Structures are given as C-alpha cells and as structure tokens.
PDB file of C-alpha atoms in Angstrom:
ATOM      1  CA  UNK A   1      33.480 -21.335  28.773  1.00  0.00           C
ATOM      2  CA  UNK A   2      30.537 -22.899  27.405  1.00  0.00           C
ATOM      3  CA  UNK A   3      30.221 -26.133  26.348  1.00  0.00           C
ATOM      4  CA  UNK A   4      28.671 -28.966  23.515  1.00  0.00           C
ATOM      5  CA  UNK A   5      26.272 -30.860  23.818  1.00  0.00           C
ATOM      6  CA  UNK A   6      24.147 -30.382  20.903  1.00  0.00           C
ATOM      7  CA  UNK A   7      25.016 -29.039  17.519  1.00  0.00           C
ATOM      8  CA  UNK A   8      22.681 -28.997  14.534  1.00  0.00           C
ATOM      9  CA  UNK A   9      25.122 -27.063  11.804  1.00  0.00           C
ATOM     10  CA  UNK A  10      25.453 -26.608   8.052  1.00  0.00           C
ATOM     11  CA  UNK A  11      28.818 -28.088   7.089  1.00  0.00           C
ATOM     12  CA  UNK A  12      31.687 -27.578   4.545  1.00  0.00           C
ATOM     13  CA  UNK A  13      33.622 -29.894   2.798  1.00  0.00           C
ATOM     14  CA  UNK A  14      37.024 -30.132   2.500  1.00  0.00           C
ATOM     15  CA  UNK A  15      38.507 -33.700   2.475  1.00  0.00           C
ATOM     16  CA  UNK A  16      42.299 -32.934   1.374  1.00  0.00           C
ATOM     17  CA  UNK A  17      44.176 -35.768   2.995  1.00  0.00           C
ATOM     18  CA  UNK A  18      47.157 -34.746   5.480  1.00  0.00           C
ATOM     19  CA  UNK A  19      46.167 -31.155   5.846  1.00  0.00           C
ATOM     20  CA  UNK A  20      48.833 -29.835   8.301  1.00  0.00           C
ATOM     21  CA  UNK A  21      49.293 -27.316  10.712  1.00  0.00           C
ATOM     22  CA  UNK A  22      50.969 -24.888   8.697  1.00  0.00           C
ATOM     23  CA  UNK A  23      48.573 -24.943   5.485  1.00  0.00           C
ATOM     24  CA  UNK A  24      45.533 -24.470   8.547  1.00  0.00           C
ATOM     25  CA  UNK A  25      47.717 -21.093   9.920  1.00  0.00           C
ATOM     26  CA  UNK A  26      50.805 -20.686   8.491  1.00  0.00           C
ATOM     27  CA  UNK A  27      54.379 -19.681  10.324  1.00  0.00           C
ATOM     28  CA  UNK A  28      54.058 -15.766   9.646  1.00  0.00           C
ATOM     29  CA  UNK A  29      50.630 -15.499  11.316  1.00  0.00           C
ATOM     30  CA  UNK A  30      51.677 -17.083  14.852  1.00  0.00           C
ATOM     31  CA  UNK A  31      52.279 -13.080  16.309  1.00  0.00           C
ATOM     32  CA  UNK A  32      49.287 -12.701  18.341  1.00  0.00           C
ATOM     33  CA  UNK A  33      49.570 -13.816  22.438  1.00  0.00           C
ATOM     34  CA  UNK A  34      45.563 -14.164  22.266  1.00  0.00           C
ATOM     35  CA  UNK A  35      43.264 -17.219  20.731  1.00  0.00           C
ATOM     36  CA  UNK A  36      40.998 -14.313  19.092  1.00  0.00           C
ATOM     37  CA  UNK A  37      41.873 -13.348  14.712  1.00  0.00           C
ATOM     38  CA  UNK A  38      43.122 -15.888  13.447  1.00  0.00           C
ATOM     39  CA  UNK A  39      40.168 -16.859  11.802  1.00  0.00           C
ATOM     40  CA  UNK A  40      41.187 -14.503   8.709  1.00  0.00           C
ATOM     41  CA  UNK A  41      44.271 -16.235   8.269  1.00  0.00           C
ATOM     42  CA  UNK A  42      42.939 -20.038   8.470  1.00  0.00           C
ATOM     43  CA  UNK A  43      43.966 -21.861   5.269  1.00  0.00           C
ATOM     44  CA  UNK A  44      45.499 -18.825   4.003  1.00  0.00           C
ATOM     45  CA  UNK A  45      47.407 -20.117   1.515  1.00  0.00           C
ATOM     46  CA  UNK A  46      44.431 -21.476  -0.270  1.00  0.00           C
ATOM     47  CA  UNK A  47      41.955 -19.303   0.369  1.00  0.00           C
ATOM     48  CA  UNK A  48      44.103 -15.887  -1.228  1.00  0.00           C
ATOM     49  CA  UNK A  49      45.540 -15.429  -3.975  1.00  0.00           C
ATOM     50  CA  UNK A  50      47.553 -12.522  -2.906  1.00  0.00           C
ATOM     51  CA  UNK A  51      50.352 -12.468   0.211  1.00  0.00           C
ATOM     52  CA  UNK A  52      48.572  -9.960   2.176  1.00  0.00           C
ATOM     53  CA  UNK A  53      45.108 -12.111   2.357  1.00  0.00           C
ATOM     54  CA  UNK A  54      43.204  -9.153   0.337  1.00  0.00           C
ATOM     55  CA  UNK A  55      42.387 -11.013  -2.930  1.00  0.00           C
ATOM     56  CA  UNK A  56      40.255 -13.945  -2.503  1.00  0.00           C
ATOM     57  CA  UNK A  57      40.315 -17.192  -4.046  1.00  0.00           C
ATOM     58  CA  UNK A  58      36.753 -17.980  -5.351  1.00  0.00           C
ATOM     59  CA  UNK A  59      37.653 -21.222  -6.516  1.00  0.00           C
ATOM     60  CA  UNK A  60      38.413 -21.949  -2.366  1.00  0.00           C
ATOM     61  CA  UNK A  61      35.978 -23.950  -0.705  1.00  0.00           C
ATOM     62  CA  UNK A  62      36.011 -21.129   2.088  1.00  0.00           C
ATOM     63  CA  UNK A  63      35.193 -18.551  -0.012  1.00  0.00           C
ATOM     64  CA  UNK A  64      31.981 -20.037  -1.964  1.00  0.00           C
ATOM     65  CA  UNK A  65      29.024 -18.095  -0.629  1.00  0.00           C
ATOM     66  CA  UNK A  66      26.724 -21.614  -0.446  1.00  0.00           C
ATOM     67  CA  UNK A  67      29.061 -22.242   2.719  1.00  0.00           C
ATOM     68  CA  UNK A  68      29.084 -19.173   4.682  1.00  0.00           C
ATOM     69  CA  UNK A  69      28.198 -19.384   8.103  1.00  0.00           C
ATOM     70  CA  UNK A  70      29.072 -23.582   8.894  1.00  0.00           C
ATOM     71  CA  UNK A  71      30.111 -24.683  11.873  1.00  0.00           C
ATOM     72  CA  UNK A  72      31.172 -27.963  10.821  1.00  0.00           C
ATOM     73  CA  UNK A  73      33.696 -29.388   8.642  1.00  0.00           C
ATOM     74  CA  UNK A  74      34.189 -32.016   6.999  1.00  0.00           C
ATOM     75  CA  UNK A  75      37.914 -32.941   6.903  1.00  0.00           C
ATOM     76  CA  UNK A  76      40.473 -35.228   5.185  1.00  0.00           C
ATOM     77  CA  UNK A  77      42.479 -37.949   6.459  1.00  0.00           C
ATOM     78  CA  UNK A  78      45.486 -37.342   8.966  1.00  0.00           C
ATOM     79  CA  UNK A  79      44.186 -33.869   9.569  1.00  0.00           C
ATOM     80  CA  UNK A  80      46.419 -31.487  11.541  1.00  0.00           C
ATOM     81  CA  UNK A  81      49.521 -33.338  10.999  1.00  0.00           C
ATOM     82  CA  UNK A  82      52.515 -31.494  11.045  1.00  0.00           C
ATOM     83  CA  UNK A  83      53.808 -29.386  14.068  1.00  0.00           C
ATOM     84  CA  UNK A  84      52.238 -29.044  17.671  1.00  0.00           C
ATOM     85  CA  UNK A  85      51.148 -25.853  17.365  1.00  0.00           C
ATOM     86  CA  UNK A  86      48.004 -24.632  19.396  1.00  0.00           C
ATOM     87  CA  UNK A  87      47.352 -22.005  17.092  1.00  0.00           C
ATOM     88  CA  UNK A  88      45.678 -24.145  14.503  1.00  0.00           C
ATOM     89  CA  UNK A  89      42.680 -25.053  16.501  1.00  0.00           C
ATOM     90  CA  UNK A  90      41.963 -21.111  17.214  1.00  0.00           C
ATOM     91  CA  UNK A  91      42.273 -20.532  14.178  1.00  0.00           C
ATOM     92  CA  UNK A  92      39.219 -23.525  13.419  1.00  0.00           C
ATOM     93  CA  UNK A  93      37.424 -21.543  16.485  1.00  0.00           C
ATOM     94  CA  UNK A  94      37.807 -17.926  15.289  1.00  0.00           C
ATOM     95  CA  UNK A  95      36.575 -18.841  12.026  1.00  0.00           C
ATOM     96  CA  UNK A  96      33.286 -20.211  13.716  1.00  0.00           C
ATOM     97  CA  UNK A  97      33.707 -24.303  13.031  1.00  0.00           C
ATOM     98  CA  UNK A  98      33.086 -25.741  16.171  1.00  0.00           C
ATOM     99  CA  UNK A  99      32.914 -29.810  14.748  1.00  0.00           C
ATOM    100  CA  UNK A 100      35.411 -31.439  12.720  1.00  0.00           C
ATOM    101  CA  UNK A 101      34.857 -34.451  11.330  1.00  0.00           C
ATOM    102  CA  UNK A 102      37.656 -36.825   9.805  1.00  0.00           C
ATOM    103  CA  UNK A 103      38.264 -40.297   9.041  1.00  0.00           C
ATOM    104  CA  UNK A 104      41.628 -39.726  11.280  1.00  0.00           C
ATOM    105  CA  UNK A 105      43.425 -36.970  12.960  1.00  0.00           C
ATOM    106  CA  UNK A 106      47.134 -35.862  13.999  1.00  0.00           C
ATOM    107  CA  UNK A 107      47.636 -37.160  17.706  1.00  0.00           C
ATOM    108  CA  UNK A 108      48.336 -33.803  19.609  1.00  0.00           C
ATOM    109  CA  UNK A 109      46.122 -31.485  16.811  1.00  0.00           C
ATOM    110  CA  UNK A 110      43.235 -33.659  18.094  1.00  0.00           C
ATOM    111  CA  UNK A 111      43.870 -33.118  21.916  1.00  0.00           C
ATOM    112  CA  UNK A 112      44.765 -29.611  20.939  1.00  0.00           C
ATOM    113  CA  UNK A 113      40.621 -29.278  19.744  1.00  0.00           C
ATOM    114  CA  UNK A 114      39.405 -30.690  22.562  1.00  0.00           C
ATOM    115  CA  UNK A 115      41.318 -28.531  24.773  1.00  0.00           C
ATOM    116  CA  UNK A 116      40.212 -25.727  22.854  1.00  0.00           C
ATOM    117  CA  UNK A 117      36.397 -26.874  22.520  1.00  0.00           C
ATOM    118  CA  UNK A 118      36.416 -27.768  19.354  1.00  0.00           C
ATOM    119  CA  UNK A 119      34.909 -31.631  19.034  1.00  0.00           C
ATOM    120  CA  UNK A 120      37.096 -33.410  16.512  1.00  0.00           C
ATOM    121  CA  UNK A 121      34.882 -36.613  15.939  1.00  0.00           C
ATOM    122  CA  UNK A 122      36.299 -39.811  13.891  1.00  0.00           C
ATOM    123  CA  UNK A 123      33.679 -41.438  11.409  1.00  0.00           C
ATOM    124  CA  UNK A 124      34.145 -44.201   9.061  1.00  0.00           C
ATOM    125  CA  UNK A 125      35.752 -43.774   5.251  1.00  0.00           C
ATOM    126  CA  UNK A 126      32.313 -44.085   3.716  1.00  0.00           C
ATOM    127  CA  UNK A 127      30.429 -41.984   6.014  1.00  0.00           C
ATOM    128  CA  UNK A 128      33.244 -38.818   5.330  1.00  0.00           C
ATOM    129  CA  UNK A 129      32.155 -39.907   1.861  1.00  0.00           C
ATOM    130  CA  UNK A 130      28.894 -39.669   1.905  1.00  0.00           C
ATOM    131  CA  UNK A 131      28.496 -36.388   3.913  1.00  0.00           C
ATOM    132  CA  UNK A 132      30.850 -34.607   1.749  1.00  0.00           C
ATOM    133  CA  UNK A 133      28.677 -35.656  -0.970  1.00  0.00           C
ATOM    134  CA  UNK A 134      25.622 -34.769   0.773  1.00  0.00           C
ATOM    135  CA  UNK A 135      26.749 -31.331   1.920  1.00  0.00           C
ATOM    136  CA  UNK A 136      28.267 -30.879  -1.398  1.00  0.00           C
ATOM    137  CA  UNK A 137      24.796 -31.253  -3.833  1.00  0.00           C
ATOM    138  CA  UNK A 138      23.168 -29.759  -0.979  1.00  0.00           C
ATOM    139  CA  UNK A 139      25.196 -26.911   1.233  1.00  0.00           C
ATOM    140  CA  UNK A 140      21.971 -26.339   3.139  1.00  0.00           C
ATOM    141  CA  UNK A 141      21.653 -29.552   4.702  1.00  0.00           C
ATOM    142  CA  UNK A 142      21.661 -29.156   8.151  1.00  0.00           C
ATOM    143  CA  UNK A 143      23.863 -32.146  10.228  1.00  0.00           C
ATOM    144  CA  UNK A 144      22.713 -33.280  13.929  1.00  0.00           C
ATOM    145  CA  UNK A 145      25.538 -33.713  16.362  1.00  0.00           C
ATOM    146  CA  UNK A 146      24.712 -35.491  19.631  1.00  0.00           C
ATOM    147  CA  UNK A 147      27.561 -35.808  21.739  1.00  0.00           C
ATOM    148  CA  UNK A 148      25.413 -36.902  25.030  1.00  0.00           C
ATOM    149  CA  UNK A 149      24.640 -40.016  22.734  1.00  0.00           C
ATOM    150  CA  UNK A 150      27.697 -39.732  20.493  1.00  0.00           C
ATOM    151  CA  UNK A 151      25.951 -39.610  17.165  1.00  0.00           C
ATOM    152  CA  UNK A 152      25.945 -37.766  13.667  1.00  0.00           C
ATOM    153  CA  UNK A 153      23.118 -37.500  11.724  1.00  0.00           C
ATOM    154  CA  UNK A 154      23.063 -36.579   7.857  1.00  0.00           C
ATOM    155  CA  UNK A 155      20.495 -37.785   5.642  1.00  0.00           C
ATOM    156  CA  UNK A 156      19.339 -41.127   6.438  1.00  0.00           C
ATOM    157  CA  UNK A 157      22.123 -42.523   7.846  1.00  0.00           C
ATOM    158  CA  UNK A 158      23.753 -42.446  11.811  1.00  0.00           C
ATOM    159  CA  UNK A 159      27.081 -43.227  12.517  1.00  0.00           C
ATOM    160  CA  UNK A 160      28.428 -43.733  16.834  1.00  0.00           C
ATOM    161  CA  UNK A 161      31.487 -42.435  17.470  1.00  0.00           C
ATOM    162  CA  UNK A 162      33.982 -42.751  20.271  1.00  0.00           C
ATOM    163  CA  UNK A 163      35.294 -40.146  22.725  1.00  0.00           C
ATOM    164  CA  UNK A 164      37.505 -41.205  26.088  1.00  0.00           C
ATOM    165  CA  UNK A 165      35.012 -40.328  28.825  1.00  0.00           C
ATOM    166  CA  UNK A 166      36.979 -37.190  30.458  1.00  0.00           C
ATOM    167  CA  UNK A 167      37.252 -35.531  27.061  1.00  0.00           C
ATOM    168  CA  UNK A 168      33.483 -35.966  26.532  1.00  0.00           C
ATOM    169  CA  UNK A 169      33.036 -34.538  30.414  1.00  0.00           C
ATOM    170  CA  UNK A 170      35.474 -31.240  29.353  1.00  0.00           C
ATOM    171  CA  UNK A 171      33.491 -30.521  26.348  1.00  0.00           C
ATOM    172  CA  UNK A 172      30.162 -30.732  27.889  1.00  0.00           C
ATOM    173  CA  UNK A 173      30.980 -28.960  30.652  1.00  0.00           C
ATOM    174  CA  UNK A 174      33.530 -26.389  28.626  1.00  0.00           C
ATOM    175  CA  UNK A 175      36.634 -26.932  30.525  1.00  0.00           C
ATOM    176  CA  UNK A 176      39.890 -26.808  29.166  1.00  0.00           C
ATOM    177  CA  UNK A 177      42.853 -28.694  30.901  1.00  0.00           C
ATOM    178  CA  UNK A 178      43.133 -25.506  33.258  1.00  0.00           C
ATOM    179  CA  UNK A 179      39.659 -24.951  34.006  1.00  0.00           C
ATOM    180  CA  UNK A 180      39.786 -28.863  34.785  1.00  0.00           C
ATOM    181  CA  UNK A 181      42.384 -28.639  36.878  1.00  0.00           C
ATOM    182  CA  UNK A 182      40.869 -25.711  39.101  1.00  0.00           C
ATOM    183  CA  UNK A 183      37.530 -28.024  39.924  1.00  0.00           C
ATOM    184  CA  UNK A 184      40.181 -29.263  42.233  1.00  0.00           C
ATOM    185  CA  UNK A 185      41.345 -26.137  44.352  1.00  0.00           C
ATOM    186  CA  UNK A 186      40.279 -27.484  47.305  1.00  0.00           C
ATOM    187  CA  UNK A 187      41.540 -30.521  47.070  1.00  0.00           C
ATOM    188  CA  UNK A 188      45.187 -29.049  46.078  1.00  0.00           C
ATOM    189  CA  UNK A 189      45.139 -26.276  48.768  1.00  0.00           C
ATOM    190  CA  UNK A 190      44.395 -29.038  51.562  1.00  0.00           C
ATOM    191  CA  UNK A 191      47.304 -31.632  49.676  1.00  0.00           C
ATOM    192  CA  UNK A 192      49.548 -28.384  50.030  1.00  0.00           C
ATOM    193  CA  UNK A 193      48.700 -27.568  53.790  1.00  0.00           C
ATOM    194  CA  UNK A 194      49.603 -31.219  54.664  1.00  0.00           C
ATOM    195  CA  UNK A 195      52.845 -31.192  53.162  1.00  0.00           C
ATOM    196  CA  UNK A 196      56.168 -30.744  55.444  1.00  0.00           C
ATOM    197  CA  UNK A 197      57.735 -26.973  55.834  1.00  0.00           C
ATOM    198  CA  UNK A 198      60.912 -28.255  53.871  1.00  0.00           C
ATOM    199  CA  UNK A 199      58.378 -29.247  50.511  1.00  0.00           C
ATOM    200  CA  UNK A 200      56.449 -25.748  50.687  1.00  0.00           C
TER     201      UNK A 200
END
C-alpha cells in the first residue's frame, strides 16, 4: 500500500462533537466483505434525505459543491465514538479523506485509521477553530500536512502534533498491522524451525 508523508489538501468542515460510528456508516450498510463502496454510504443519514441514499441533502456539508474533492476533514470532538467497527474508517477512505483532524478521537476508531492509512491527527481546541473557520470563508484553501516533521499548516499559523513512533513508521511506509507483521517472515519462520516437534 502506499503511504503519507506529505499531504497538501483542500479540507471540509464538520466539527459535530461525538460523531459515532454508526452516524459515519450506519448498521444496514456493513454487507460488503471488501474495504471498497462504502464511500456512498458515509454519513448517510445526514447527507440523504431519502432511505435509499438517492435524494441528496444540499444543506449537508458533503454535498456543497465548494467541498468536492477534499481529502481532509476537519472533525468534532470524541470522533468515532461508539462501536469498534472497522468499517467506519473505509468508509473515510472510499470517500477520498485521507487526514482527519480532531481535537480528540474514540480510542479504537483512531487505531482503526491508522491501520487503515488514514492519519487521524489531534490539534488544539483553537486551532480546530480556526481551520474550520478558515476552510469555511475560504473552501479553496489548501492545508500542508507534514507528517516527517509532524506539522499542519493553514494560514499563518503551525501547530506539532504527536504520533507514537511505530504508527508514524506504518503510515509512511503504508503498512497495516499485517503488512507489519510480514516484515518479519524470516524472523518467524526461523523462531518456528527452532521450536520442539511437540509445539509445531
């Protein structure tokens, strides 16, 4: 898979507090046994105003022209609380956002994005603030993701954020927890060959 490193993105803002799981992919939509389309059902209870997803909602962040084609968003607090499910990130990744950011996230929805490629980064209240505003007067402002230096950019202002060192390595890289895991192959097979007849 490919990995981050750089991102320089439009954005769209959407800073509901405690967005969960189900309002990012709700229960009827979690058929498929691939991570591809889910990306037409993502917020789908916002974004339509009709069952079958066929009627848009104009009023819907998601659905206001000025925003087409971001790959970041700007999120709310606590975002992705709710259930475990894996399906919410792909549905964030089918839809094309490959950055979140958030003042806070759900615990496993955040390991769930990084495991999925998606770089969920935590910023301060006021910076949220101000690049919702920003993005907001001006949806064609362009914001600069670093994650080798572990910056945003928007405007005139920079904000460092933190990552745990082995999440930053799987996202540059673009490994998932499997793909991680089978860097080590050699090392397994030779652990395996040592072990007793009784353990194999």
């Amino acid at each position: 898979m490919s990995g981050i490193n750089h991102l320089t993105a439009t954005a769209l803002p959407f800073t509901k507090a405690n967005v969960d799981t189900d309002q990012l992919l709700p229960k009827q939509f979690l058929t498929g046994i691939t991570k591809t389309g889910y990306g037409k059902h993502l917020f789908h209870d916002w974004r339509y105003l009709d069952l079958k997803g066929e009627q848009d909602n104009l009023d819907f962040v998601l659905n206001q022209p000025q925003y087409k084609g971001a790959n970041i968003l700007i999120a709310g607090k606590n975002f992705g609380c709710g259930s475990s499910r894996e399906h919410a990130p792909w549905a964030l990744a089918d839809f094309g956002f490959k950055v979140i950011l958030a003042e806070s996230y759900a615990d496993i929805f955040y390991s769930n994005c990084i495991n999925n490629l998606i770089l969920p980064i935590t910023l301060s209240a006021a910076m949220i603030e101000y690049a919702a505003d920003f993005v907001t007067k001006t949806p064609d402002t362009k914001i600069e993701v670093d994650l080798e230096l572990q910056t945003v950019v928007i405007g005139e202002r920079k904000e460092v954020f933190s990552l745990e060192q082995h999440h930053k390595v799987n996202l540059l890289s673009g490994l998932d927890s499997i793909a991680q895991s089978l860097t080590l192959q050699k090392e397994i097979a030779r652990h395996e060959e040592s072990l007793p007849n009784w353990l194999k």
